[in-house]
Short mmCIF file of N, CA, C and O in Angstrom, two decimals:
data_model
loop_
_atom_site.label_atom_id
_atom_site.label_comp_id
_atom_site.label_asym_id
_atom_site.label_seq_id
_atom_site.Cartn_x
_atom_site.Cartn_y
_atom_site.Cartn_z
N UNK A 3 27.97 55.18 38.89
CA UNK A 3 28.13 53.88 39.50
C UNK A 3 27.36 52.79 38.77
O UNK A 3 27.86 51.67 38.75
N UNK A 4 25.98 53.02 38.05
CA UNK A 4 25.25 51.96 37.55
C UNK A 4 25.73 51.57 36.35
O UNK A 4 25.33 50.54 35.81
N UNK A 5 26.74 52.43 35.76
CA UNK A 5 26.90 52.01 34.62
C UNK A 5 28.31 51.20 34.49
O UNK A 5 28.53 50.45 33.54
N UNK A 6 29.35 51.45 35.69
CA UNK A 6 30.08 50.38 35.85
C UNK A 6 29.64 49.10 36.23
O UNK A 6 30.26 48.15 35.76
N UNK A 7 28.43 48.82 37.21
CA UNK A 7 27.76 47.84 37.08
C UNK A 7 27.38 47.10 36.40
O UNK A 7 27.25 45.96 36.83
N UNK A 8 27.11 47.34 35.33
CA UNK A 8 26.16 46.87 33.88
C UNK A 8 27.18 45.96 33.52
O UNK A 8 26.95 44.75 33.59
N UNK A 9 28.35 46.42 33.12
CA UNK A 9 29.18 45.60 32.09
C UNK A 9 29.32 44.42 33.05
O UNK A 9 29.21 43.34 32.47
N UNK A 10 29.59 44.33 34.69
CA UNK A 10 29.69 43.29 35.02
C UNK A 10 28.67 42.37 35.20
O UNK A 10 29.11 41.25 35.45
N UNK A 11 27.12 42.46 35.15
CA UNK A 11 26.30 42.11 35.41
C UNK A 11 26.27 41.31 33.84
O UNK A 11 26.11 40.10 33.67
N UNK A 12 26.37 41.92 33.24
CA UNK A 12 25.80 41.24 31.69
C UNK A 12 27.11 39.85 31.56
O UNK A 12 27.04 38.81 30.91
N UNK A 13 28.00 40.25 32.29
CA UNK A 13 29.43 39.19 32.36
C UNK A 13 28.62 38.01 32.84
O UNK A 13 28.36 37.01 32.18
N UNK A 14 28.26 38.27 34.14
CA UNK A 14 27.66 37.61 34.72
C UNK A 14 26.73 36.50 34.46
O UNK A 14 26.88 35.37 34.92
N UNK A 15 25.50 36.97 33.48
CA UNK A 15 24.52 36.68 32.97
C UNK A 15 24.79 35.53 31.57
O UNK A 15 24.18 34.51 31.22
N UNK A 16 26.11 36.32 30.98
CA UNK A 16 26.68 35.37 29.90
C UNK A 16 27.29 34.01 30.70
O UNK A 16 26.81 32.87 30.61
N UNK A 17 28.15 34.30 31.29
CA UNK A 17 28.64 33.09 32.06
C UNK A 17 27.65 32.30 32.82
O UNK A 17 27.79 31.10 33.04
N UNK A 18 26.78 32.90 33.17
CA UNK A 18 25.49 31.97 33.88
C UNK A 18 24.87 31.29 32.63
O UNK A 18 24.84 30.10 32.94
N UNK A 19 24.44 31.40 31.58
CA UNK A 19 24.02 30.99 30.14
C UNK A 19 25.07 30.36 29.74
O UNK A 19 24.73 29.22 29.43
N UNK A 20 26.29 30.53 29.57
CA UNK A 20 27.34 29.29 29.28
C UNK A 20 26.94 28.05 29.84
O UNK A 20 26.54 27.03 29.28
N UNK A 21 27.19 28.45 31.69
CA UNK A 21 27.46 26.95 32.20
C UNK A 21 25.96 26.51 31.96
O UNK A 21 25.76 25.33 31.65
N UNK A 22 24.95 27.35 32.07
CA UNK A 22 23.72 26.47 31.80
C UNK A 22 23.50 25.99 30.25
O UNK A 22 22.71 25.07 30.04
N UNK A 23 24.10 26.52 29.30
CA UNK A 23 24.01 25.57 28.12
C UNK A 23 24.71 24.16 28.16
O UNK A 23 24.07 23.35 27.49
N UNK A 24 25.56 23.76 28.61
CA UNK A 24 27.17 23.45 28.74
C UNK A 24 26.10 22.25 29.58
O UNK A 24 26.05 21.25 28.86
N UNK A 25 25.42 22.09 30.62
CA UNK A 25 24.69 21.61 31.49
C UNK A 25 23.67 20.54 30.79
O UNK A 25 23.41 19.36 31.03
N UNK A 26 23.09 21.68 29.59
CA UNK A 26 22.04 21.36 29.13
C UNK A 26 22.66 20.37 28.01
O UNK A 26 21.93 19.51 27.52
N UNK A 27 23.71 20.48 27.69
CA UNK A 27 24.36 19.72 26.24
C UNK A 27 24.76 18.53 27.13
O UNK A 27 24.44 17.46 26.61
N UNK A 28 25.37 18.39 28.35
CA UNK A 28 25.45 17.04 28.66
C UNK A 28 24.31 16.34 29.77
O UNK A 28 24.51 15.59 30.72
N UNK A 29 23.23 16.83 29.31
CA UNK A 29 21.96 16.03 30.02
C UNK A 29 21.20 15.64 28.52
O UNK A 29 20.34 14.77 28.58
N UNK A 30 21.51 16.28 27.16
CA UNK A 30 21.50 16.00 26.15
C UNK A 30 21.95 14.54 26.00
O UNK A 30 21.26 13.54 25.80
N UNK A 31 23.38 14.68 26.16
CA UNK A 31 23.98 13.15 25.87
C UNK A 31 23.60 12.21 27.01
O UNK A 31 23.59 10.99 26.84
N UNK A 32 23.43 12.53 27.67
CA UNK A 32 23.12 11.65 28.78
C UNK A 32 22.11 10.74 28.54
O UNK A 32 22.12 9.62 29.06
N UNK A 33 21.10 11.19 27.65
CA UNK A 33 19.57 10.93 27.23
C UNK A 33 20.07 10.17 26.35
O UNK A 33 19.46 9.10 26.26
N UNK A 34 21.32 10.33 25.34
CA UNK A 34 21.02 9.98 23.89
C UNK A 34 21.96 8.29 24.26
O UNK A 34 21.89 7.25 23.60
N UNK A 35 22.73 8.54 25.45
CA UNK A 35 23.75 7.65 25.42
C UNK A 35 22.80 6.35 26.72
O UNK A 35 23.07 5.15 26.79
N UNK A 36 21.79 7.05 27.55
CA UNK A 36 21.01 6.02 28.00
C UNK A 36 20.63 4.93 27.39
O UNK A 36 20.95 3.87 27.93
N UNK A 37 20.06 4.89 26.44
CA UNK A 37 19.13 3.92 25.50
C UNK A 37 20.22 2.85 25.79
O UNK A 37 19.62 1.92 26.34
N UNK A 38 21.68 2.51 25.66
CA UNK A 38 22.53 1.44 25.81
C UNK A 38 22.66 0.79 26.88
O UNK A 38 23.06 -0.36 27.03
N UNK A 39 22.18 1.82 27.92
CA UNK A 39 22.08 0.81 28.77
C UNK A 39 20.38 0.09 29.21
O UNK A 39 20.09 -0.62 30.17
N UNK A 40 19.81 0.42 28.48
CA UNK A 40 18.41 -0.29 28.64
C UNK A 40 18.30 -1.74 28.87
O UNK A 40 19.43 -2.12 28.55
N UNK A 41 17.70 -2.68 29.20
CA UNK A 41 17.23 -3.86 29.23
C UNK A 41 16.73 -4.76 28.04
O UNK A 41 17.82 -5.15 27.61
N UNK A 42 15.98 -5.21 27.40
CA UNK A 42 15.33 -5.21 26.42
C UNK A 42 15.08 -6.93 27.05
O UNK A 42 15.80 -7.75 27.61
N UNK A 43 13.34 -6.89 26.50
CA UNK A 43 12.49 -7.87 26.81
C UNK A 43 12.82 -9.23 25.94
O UNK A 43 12.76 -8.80 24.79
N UNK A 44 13.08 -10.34 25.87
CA UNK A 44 13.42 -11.19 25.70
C UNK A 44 12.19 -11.79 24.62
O UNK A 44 10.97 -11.73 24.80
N UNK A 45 12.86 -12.33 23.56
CA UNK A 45 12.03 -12.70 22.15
C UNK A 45 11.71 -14.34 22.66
O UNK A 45 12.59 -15.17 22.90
N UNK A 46 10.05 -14.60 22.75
CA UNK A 46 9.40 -15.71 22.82
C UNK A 46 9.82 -16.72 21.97
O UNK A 46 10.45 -16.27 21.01
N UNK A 47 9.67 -18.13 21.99
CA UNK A 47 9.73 -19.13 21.00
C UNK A 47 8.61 -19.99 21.34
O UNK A 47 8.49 -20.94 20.56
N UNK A 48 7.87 -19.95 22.14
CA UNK A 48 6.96 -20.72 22.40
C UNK A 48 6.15 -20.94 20.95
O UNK A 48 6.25 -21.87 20.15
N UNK A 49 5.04 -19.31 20.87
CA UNK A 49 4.44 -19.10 19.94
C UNK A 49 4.94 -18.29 18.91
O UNK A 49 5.32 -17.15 19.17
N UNK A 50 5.00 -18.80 17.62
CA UNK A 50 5.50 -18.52 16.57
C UNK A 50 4.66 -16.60 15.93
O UNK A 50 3.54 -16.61 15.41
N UNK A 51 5.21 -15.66 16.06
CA UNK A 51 4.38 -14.54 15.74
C UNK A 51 3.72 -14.88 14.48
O UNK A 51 4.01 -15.70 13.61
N UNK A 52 2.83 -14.11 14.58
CA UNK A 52 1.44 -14.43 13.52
C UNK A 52 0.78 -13.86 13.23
O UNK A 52 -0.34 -14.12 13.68
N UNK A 53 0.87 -12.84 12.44
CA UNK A 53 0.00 -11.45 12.25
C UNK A 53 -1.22 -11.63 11.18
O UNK A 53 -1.07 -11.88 9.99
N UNK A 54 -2.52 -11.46 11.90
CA UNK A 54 -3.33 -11.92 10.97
C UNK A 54 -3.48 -10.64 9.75
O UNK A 54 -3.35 -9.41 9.84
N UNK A 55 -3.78 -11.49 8.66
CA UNK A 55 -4.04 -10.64 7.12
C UNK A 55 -5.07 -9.47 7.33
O UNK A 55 -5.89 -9.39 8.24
N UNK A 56 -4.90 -8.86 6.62
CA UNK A 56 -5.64 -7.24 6.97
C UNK A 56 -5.95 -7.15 5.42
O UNK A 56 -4.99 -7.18 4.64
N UNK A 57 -7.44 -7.02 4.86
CA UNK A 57 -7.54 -5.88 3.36
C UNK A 57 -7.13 -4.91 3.42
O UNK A 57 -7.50 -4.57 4.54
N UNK A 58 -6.53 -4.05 3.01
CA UNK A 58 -6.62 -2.58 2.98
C UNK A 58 -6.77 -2.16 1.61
O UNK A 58 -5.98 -2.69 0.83
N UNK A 59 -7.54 -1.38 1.16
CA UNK A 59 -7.30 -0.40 -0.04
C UNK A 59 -6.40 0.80 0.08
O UNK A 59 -6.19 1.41 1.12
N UNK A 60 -5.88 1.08 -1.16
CA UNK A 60 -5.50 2.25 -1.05
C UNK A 60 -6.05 3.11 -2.78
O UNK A 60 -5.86 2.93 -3.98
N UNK A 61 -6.82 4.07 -1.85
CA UNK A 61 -7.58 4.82 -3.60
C UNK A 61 -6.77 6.14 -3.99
O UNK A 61 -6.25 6.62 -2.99
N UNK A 62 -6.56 6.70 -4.87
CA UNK A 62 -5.88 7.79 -5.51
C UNK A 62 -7.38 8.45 -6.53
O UNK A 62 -8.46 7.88 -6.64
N UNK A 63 -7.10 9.40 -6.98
CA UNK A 63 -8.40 10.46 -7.91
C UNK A 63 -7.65 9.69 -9.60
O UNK A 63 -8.30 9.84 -10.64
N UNK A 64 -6.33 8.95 -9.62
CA UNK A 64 -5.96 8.49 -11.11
C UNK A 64 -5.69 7.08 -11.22
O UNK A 64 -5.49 6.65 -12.36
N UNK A 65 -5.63 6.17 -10.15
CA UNK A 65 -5.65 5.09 -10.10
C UNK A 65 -6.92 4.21 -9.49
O UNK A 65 -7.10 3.00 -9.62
N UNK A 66 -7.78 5.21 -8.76
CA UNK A 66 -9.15 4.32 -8.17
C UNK A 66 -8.59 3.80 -6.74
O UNK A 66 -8.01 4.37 -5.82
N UNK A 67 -8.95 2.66 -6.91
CA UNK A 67 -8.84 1.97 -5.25
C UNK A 67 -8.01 0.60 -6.28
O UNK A 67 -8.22 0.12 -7.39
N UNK A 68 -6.69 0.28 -4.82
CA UNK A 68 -6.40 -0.84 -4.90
C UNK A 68 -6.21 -1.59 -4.03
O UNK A 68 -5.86 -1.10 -2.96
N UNK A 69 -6.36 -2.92 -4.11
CA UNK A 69 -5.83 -3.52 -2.62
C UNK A 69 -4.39 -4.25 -2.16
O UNK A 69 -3.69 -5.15 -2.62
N UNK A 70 -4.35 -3.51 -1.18
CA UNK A 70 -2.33 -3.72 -0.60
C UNK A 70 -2.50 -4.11 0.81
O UNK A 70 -2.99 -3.59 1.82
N UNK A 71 -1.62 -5.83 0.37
CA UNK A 71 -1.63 -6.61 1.65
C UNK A 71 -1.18 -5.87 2.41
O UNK A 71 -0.42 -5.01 1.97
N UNK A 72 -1.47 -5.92 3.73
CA UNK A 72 -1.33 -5.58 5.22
C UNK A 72 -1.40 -6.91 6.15
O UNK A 72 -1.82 -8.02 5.85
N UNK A 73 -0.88 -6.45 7.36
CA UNK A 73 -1.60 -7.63 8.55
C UNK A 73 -1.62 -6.66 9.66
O UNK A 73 -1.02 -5.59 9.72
N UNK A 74 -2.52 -7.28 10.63
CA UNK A 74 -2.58 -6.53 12.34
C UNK A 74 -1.24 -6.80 12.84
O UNK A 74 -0.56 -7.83 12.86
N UNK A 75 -1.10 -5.93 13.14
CA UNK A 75 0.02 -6.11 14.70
C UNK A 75 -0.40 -6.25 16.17
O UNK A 75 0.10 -5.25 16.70
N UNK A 76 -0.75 -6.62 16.67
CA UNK A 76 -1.42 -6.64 17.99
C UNK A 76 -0.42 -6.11 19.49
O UNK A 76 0.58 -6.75 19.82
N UNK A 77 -1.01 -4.58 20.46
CA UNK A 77 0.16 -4.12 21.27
C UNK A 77 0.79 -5.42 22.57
O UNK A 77 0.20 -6.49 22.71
N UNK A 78 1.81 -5.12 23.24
CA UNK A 78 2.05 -6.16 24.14
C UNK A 78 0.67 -6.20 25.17
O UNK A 78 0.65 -7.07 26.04
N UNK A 79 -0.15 -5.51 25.09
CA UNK A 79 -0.64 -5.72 26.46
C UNK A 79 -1.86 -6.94 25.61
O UNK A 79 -2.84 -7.45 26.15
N UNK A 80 -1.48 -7.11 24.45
CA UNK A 80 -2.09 -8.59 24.19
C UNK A 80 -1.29 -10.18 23.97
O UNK A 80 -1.69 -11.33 23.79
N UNK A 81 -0.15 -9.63 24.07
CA UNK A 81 0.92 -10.63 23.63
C UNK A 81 0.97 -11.61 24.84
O UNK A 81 0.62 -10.94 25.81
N UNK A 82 1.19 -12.61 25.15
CA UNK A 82 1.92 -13.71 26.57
C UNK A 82 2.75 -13.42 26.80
O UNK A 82 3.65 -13.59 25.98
N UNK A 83 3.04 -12.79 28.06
CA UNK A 83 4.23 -12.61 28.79
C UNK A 83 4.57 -14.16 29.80
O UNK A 83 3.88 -14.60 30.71
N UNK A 84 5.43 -14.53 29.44
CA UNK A 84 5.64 -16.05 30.14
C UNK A 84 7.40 -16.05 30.38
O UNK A 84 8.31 -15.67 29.64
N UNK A 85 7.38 -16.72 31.88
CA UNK A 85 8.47 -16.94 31.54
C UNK A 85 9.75 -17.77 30.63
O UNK A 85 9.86 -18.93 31.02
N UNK A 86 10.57 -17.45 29.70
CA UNK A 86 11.44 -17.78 28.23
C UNK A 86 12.01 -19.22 28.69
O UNK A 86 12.59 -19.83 27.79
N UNK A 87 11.93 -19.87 29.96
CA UNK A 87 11.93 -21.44 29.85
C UNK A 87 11.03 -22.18 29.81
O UNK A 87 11.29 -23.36 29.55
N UNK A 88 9.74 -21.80 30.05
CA UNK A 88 8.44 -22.16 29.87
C UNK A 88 7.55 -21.64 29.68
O UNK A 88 7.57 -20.58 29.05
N UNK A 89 6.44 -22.17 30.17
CA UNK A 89 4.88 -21.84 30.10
C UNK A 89 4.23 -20.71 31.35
O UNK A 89 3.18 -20.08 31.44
N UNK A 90 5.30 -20.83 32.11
CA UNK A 90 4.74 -19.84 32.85
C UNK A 90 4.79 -18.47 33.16
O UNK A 90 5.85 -17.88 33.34
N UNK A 91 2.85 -17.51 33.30
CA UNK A 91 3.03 -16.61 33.06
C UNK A 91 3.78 -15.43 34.46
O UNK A 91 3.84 -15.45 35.69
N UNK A 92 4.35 -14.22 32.98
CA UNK A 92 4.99 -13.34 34.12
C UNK A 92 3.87 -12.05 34.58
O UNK A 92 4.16 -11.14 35.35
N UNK A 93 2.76 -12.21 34.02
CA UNK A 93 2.22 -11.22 34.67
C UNK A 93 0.47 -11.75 34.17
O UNK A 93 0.04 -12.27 33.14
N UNK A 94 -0.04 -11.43 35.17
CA UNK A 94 -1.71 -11.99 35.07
C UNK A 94 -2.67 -10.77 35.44
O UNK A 94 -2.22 -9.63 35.34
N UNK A 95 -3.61 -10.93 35.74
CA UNK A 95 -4.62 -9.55 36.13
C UNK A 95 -4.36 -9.02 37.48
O UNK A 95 -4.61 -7.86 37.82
N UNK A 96 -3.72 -10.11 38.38
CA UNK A 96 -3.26 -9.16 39.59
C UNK A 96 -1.66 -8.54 39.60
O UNK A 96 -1.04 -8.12 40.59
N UNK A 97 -1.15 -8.61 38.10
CA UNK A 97 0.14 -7.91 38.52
C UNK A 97 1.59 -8.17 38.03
O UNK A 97 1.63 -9.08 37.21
N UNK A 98 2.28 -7.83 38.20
CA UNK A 98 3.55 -8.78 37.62
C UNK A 98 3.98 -10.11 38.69
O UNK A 98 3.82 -9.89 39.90
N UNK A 99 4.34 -11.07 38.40
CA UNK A 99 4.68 -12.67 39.23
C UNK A 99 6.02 -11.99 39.72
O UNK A 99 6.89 -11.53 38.99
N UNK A 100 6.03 -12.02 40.92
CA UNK A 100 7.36 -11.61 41.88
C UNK A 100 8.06 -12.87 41.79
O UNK A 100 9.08 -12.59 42.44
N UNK A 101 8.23 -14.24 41.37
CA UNK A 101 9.04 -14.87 41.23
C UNK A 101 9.94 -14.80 40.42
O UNK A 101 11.16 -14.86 40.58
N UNK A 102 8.85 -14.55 38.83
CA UNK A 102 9.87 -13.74 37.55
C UNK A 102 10.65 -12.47 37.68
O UNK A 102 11.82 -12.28 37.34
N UNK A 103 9.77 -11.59 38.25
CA UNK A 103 10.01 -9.92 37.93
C UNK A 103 10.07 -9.28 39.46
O UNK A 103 9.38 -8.33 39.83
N UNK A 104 10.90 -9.90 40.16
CA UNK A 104 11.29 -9.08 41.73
C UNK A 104 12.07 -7.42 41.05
O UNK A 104 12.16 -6.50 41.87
N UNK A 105 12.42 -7.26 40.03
CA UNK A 105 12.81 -6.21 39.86
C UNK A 105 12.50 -6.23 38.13
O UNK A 105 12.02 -7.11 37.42
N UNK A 106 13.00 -4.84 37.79
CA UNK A 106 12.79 -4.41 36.03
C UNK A 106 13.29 -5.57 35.42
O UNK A 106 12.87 -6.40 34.62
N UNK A 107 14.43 -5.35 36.12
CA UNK A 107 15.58 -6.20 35.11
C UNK A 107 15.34 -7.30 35.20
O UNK A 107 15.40 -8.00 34.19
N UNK A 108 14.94 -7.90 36.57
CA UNK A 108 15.13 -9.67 36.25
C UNK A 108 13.93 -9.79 35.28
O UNK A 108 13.89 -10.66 34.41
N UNK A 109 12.95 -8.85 35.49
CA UNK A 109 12.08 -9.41 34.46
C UNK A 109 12.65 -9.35 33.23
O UNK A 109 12.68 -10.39 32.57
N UNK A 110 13.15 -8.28 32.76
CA UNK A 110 13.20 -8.19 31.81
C UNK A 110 14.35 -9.79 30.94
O UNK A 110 14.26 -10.13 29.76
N UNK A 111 15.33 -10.45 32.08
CA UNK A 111 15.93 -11.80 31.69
C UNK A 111 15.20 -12.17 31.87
O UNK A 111 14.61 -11.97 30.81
N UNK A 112 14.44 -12.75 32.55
CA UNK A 112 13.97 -14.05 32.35
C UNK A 112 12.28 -14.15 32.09
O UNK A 112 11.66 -15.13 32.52
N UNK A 113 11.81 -13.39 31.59
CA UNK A 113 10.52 -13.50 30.98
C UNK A 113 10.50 -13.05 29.14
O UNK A 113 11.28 -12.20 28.71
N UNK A 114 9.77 -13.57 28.48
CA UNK A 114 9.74 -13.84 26.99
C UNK A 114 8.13 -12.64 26.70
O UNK A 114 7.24 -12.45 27.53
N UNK A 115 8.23 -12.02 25.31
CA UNK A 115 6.91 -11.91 25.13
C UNK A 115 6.84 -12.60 23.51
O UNK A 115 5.76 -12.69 22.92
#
């Protein structure tokens, strides 16, 4: 009896590993095809970006040290978040401004970084 069992059990086990690959390939795309629907934060004009100049060397054991312009990039949590018709900001030390950003998205229209 156990060994008529077997063959169906391993049936079983394959088809359970199908649909769970099959599962796994479209939570795959799901991920890859999200990104389009994202939001994306709205490009400032107020202040003109401005990355200050950076030295950097770069040394090798056959060339020595040389120096290759660079500049800082500075992350958003230093940038002005304001709202993109004016001067005013969308988020201060207590938080995001619920006038701008009642949700992701509106922030994400109508505030600039």
């Amino acid at each position: 009896l156990s060994s008529g069992r077997a063959p169906a059990q391993a049936a079983r086990v394959v088809a359970r590993r199908r649909r769970s690959t099959a599962m796994s390939g479209r939570r795959i795309l799901a991920a890859l095809l999200a990104p389009g629907l994202a939001q994306a934060q709205q490009l400032g004009t107020v202040v003109a970006e401005d990355s200050p100049p950076m030295r950097l060397e770069r040394c090798t054991m056959s060339e020595g040290c040389k120096v290759v312009p660079a500049a800082v990039v500075l992350d958003a949590n230093w940038r002005w978040v304001h709202n993109a018709d004016g001067y005013d900001n969308c988020f201060s030390e207590h938080g995001w401004n619920s006038q701008f950003c009642p949700t992701g998205e509106a922030c994400a229209e109508t505030c600039a970084i």
